Amino acid sequence: MEPEAKSRTWLAPAKINLALHVIGRRADGYHLLDSLAVFTRFGDRLQIEPAEHDAFSVSGPFAAGMPLGGDNLVVRAREALRQEAGPERTSPVAIQLEKNLPIASGVGGGSSDAAAALDGLARLWKLDIDEAGLARIGLALGADLPMCLKAKPLIARGIGDELSPLAEFPALALVLVNSSAAVSTPDVFKALSRRDNEALPPLPSRLDFHTIRNWLEATRNDLEPAAQTIQPAVGEALKALKKAGAAFARMSGSGATCFGLFETGNVAKRAAIDIRGRHPGWFVAATRSMEADAHGQD
């Protein structure tokens, strides 16, 4: 993730699980996953500036209810990096988080925020720490952190920490929809009917909108049926996307955010307008995923 020109603002993109297979479970209770994930040009934003004293604030449409202390992953990321580098190299900073993504909604918002904080602080503090070092610190904060640090199309395996970035993957036009329904990730995993599903099939050799859509039809999100049982609003979001013309629709992560795949950005924007008109209280965002060679900047 790169800062915007002449500013210290970092994008914390939404993480979208295009496909997510649950293929096992470790002895410690962590589930083993096989997932294709992409990251979008829409997301939260972090502004990081030197300050006399550490400060952390949250603004934006989903600021309400966000913890401001040690329970926030951004604050935990700041302190984890400070502990790693030492207080003499990590001067006080003011961090403002613009929360544009729904909280606990299956798009990795908190993990992406923390990843942006790690990357941004490492650059601001001019720390001699490489991507592997940041990923090690991030993994201690959450299994999604390493992939959010990459913020590029990738296959994630293990508990989400074994990453295979894709050398080539096109940008996809997406519409994200969340009906404001909450879904508990632990409850979704508890409700799984089975945990030993088959892994993802190989990706097609030629990657474009049509081959990716066809490949997705042969994959699943194994968490989606359990989430729909717990929260029927997930099904309503999927219906809204299909009614608006999505070529493919699925829930991301453990929910409740769902995504629709559209052939062009203009079609996606029109679909988002249509869904907002029918469901004015919902979170709806038209966006594009970042290509394999993107670096997280707007």
Coordinates of C-alpha atoms in Angstrom, one line a residue:
M1 CA 0.0 0.0 0.0
E2 CA 1.4 3.3 -1.1
P3 CA 0.5 6.8 0.4
E4 CA -1.3 9.2 -1.7
A5 CA 0.8 11.9 -3.4
K6 CA 2.0 14.7 -1.0
S7 CA 0.0 13.2 1.9
R8 CA 0.2 10.6 4.6
T9 CA -3.1 8.9 3.9
W10 CA -3.3 5.2 3.3
L11 CA -6.1 3.2 1.7
A12 CA -7.4 0.2 3.7
P13 CA -9.2 -1.7 0.9
A14 CA -12.1 -4.1 1.4
K15 CA -11.0 -7.7 1.1
I16 CA -13.4 -9.7 -1.0
N17 CA -13.4 -13.5 -0.9
L18 CA -14.5 -14.4 -4.4
A19 CA -14.4 -18.1 -3.3
L20 CA -13.9 -19.6 0.1
H21 CA -13.6 -23.3 0.8
V22 CA -13.3 -24.7 4.3
I23 CA -11.1 -27.8 3.9
G24 CA -10.2 -28.9 7.4
R25 CA -9.7 -27.9 11.0
R26 CA -6.5 -27.7 13.1
A27 CA -6.2 -29.2 16.6
D28 CA -6.2 -25.7 18.0
G29 CA -9.7 -25.0 16.5
Y30 CA -8.6 -22.8 13.6
H31 CA -10.2 -23.7 10.3
L32 CA -8.2 -24.5 7.3
L33 CA -9.2 -22.4 4.3
D34 CA -8.7 -22.3 0.5
S35 CA -9.7 -18.9 -0.8
L36 CA -9.3 -16.6 -3.8
A37 CA -9.3 -13.0 -2.5
V38 CA -9.2 -9.6 -4.2
F39 CA -9.0 -6.1 -2.8
T40 CA -11.1 -3.1 -3.9
R41 CA -10.3 0.5 -4.6
F42 CA -13.1 1.4 -2.1
G43 CA -12.3 1.1 1.5
D44 CA -11.4 2.8 4.8
R45 CA -8.7 5.5 4.9
L46 CA -6.0 6.2 7.5
Q47 CA -4.3 9.6 7.9
I48 CA -1.1 9.3 9.9
E49 CA 0.8 12.4 11.1
P50 CA 3.6 13.1 13.6
A51 CA 2.2 14.5 16.9
E52 CA 3.2 15.6 20.3
H53 CA 1.2 12.8 21.8
D54 CA -0.3 9.6 20.4
A55 CA -3.9 10.1 19.3
F56 CA -6.5 8.0 17.6
S57 CA -9.8 9.1 16.2
V58 CA -12.5 7.7 13.9
S59 CA -14.8 9.5 11.5
G60 CA -17.0 8.3 8.6
P61 CA -20.3 6.6 8.1
F62 CA -19.4 3.6 10.2
A63 CA -17.6 5.4 13.0
A64 CA -20.3 4.7 15.6
G65 CA -19.5 1.9 17.9
M66 CA -15.8 1.7 16.9
P67 CA -13.5 1.2 19.9
L68 CA -10.9 4.0 20.4
G69 CA -8.6 2.2 22.8
G70 CA -6.6 -0.9 23.0
D71 CA -9.5 -3.0 21.5
N72 CA -9.1 -1.3 18.1
L73 CA -6.8 -3.2 15.8
V74 CA -5.2 0.0 14.5
V75 CA -4.1 0.9 18.0
R76 CA -2.9 -2.6 18.6
A77 CA -0.9 -2.5 15.3
R78 CA 0.7 0.8 16.4
E79 CA 1.7 -0.7 19.7
A80 CA 2.9 -4.0 18.2
L81 CA 5.2 -2.2 15.8
R82 CA 6.4 0.1 18.5
Q83 CA 7.3 -2.9 20.7
E84 CA 9.2 -4.4 17.8
A85 CA 11.2 -1.3 16.9
G86 CA 11.6 0.3 20.3
P87 CA 10.2 3.6 21.7
E88 CA 13.2 5.7 20.6
R89 CA 12.5 5.0 16.9
T90 CA 8.7 5.3 17.1
S91 CA 7.7 8.9 17.9
P92 CA 4.1 9.8 18.8
V93 CA 1.6 9.9 16.0
A94 CA -2.0 11.1 15.4
I95 CA -4.0 8.5 13.4
Q96 CA -7.4 9.3 12.0
L97 CA -9.4 6.5 10.6
E98 CA -12.2 7.2 8.1
K99 CA -14.5 4.2 8.5
N100 CA -16.3 3.7 5.2
L101 CA -16.7 -0.1 5.4
P102 CA -19.3 -1.8 7.6
I103 CA -17.9 -3.2 10.8
A104 CA -17.6 -7.0 11.2
S105 CA -19.1 -7.6 7.7
G106 CA -16.9 -10.1 6.0
V107 CA -14.7 -7.7 4.1
G108 CA -11.7 -7.6 6.4
G109 CA -12.2 -4.0 7.4
G110 CA -10.4 -4.2 10.8
S111 CA -7.6 -6.3 9.4
S112 CA -7.1 -4.0 6.5
D113 CA -7.1 -1.0 8.8
A114 CA -4.4 -2.6 10.9
A115 CA -2.4 -3.6 7.8
A116 CA -2.5 0.0 6.5
A117 CA -1.4 1.2 9.9
L118 CA 1.6 -1.2 10.0
D119 CA 2.6 -0.2 6.5
G120 CA 2.1 3.5 7.0
L121 CA 3.8 3.7 10.4
A122 CA 6.8 1.7 9.1
R123 CA 7.3 4.2 6.4
L124 CA 6.6 7.3 8.6
W125 CA 9.1 6.0 11.2
K126 CA 11.5 4.9 8.5
L127 CA 11.9 1.5 10.0
D128 CA 14.2 -1.1 8.5
I129 CA 11.6 -3.8 8.4
D130 CA 10.6 -5.8 5.3
E131 CA 7.2 -7.2 4.2
A132 CA 7.9 -10.6 5.9
G133 CA 8.6 -8.8 9.2
L134 CA 5.4 -6.8 9.0
A135 CA 3.5 -10.0 8.1
R136 CA 4.9 -11.7 11.2
I137 CA 3.8 -8.8 13.4
G138 CA 0.4 -8.8 11.6
L139 CA -0.3 -12.5 12.0
A140 CA -0.1 -12.1 15.8
L141 CA -2.9 -9.6 15.5
G142 CA -5.1 -11.7 13.2
A143 CA -5.0 -14.3 10.5
D144 CA -6.2 -11.9 7.8
L145 CA -3.4 -9.4 8.4
P146 CA -0.7 -10.9 6.1
M147 CA -3.0 -11.0 3.1
C148 CA -4.3 -7.5 3.8
L149 CA -0.7 -6.3 3.8
K150 CA -0.3 -7.6 0.3
A151 CA -3.6 -6.1 -0.9
K152 CA -3.3 -7.9 -4.3
P153 CA -5.2 -10.8 -5.9
L154 CA -4.0 -14.0 -4.2
I155 CA -4.8 -17.5 -3.1
A156 CA -4.9 -17.9 0.7
R157 CA -4.5 -21.2 2.3
G158 CA -3.9 -22.6 5.8
I159 CA -5.6 -20.3 8.3
G160 CA -5.3 -17.5 5.7
D161 CA -1.6 -17.0 6.2
E162 CA -0.2 -19.2 3.4
L163 CA -0.3 -16.7 0.5
S164 CA 0.2 -17.2 -3.3
P165 CA -0.1 -13.8 -5.0
L166 CA -1.4 -14.1 -8.6
A167 CA 1.0 -12.8 -11.2
E168 CA -1.9 -11.9 -13.5
F169 CA -5.4 -11.1 -12.5
P170 CA -7.7 -8.5 -14.1
A171 CA -9.6 -5.7 -12.3
L172 CA -13.2 -6.7 -11.8
A173 CA -16.2 -4.4 -11.6
L174 CA -18.0 -5.1 -8.3
V175 CA -21.0 -3.9 -6.3
L176 CA -20.8 -4.5 -2.5
V177 CA -24.1 -4.7 -0.6
N178 CA -24.8 -5.0 3.1
S179 CA -28.3 -4.8 4.6
S180 CA -26.8 -3.7 7.9
A181 CA -27.5 -7.1 9.3
A182 CA -24.9 -8.4 11.8
V183 CA -23.5 -11.9 11.6
S184 CA -21.1 -13.4 14.2
T185 CA -18.1 -15.1 12.6
P186 CA -17.8 -17.7 15.5
D187 CA -21.5 -18.5 15.1
V188 CA -21.1 -19.0 11.4
F189 CA -18.2 -21.5 11.8
K190 CA -20.1 -23.3 14.6
A191 CA -23.1 -23.7 12.2
L192 CA -21.0 -25.4 9.4
S193 CA -22.5 -28.7 8.3
R194 CA -19.0 -30.0 7.4
R195 CA -15.4 -28.8 7.6
D196 CA -13.6 -31.2 5.2
N197 CA -14.7 -29.9 1.8
E198 CA -12.6 -30.1 -1.3
A199 CA -10.0 -27.4 -2.2
L200 CA -10.5 -24.8 -4.9
P201 CA -10.2 -26.1 -8.5
P202 CA -7.2 -24.7 -10.6
L203 CA -7.7 -21.3 -12.0
P204 CA -8.2 -21.1 -15.8
S205 CA -5.1 -20.4 -17.8
R206 CA -6.7 -17.3 -19.4
L207 CA -8.1 -14.9 -16.9
D208 CA -10.9 -12.5 -18.0
F209 CA -14.4 -11.6 -16.9
H210 CA -16.0 -14.5 -18.5
T211 CA -13.5 -17.2 -17.5
I212 CA -13.5 -15.9 -13.9
R213 CA -17.3 -15.9 -13.7
N214 CA -17.5 -19.4 -15.1
W215 CA -14.8 -20.6 -12.7
L216 CA -16.6 -19.0 -9.8
E217 CA -19.7 -21.0 -10.7
A218 CA -17.7 -24.2 -9.9
T219 CA -16.6 -22.8 -6.5
R220 CA -18.4 -21.9 -3.2
N221 CA -18.3 -19.9 -0.1
D222 CA -18.7 -22.7 2.4
L223 CA -19.8 -20.1 5.1
E224 CA -22.7 -18.8 3.0
P225 CA -25.3 -21.4 3.8
A226 CA -24.6 -21.2 7.6
A227 CA -24.7 -17.4 7.5
Q228 CA -28.0 -17.4 5.6
T229 CA -29.5 -19.7 8.3
I230 CA -28.4 -17.3 11.0
Q231 CA -29.2 -14.1 9.1
P232 CA -31.8 -14.4 6.3
A233 CA -30.9 -10.8 5.2
V234 CA -27.9 -12.3 3.5
G235 CA -30.2 -14.0 1.0
E236 CA -32.1 -10.7 0.5
A237 CA -28.8 -8.9 -0.4
L238 CA -28.0 -11.7 -2.9
K239 CA -31.5 -11.4 -4.4
A240 CA -31.0 -7.6 -4.8
L241 CA -27.7 -8.1 -6.6
K242 CA -29.2 -10.6 -9.0
K243 CA -32.2 -8.5 -9.6
A244 CA -29.9 -5.6 -10.5
G245 CA -28.3 -7.7 -13.2
A246 CA -25.2 -9.2 -11.5
A247 CA -23.5 -11.8 -13.6
F248 CA -22.5 -13.6 -10.4
A249 CA -23.3 -12.9 -6.7
R250 CA -22.0 -14.4 -3.5
M251 CA -21.4 -13.6 0.1
S252 CA -17.8 -12.5 1.1
G253 CA -16.1 -14.1 4.1
S254 CA -18.4 -14.9 7.0
G255 CA -20.8 -12.2 5.9
A256 CA -23.0 -10.3 5.8
T257 CA -21.6 -8.3 2.9
C258 CA -22.3 -9.7 -0.5
F259 CA -20.7 -8.8 -3.8
G260 CA -22.0 -8.8 -7.4
L261 CA -19.8 -9.2 -10.4
F262 CA -20.5 -7.0 -13.4
E263 CA -19.0 -6.9 -16.9
T264 CA -18.1 -3.1 -16.8
G265 CA -17.8 -0.4 -14.2
N266 CA -20.6 1.6 -15.8
V267 CA -23.0 -1.3 -15.5
A268 CA -21.9 -1.8 -11.8
K269 CA -22.6 1.9 -11.1
R270 CA -26.1 1.7 -12.6
A271 CA -26.8 -1.4 -10.6
A272 CA -25.6 0.3 -7.4
I273 CA -28.0 3.2 -8.1
D274 CA -30.8 0.7 -8.6
I275 CA -30.2 -1.1 -5.4
R276 CA -29.9 2.1 -3.4
G277 CA -33.2 3.2 -4.8
R278 CA -34.9 0.0 -3.7
H279 CA -33.1 -0.3 -0.3
P280 CA -32.1 3.2 0.9
G281 CA -31.0 2.0 4.3
W282 CA -28.4 -0.4 2.9
F283 CA -24.7 0.0 2.4
V284 CA -24.1 -0.2 -1.3
A285 CA -20.8 0.6 -3.1
A286 CA -19.8 0.2 -6.7
T287 CA -16.0 -0.3 -7.0
R288 CA -13.3 -2.2 -8.9
S289 CA -10.8 -4.7 -7.6
M290 CA -7.2 -4.0 -7.9
E291 CA -5.2 -5.8 -10.6
A292 CA -2.2 -8.0 -9.8
D293 CA 0.3 -5.2 -10.3
A294 CA -1.6 -2.6 -8.3
H295 CA -0.3 -1.2 -5.0
G296 CA -3.3 0.0 -3.1
Q297 CA -3.3 3.6 -4.1
D298 CA -6.4 5.3 -5.5

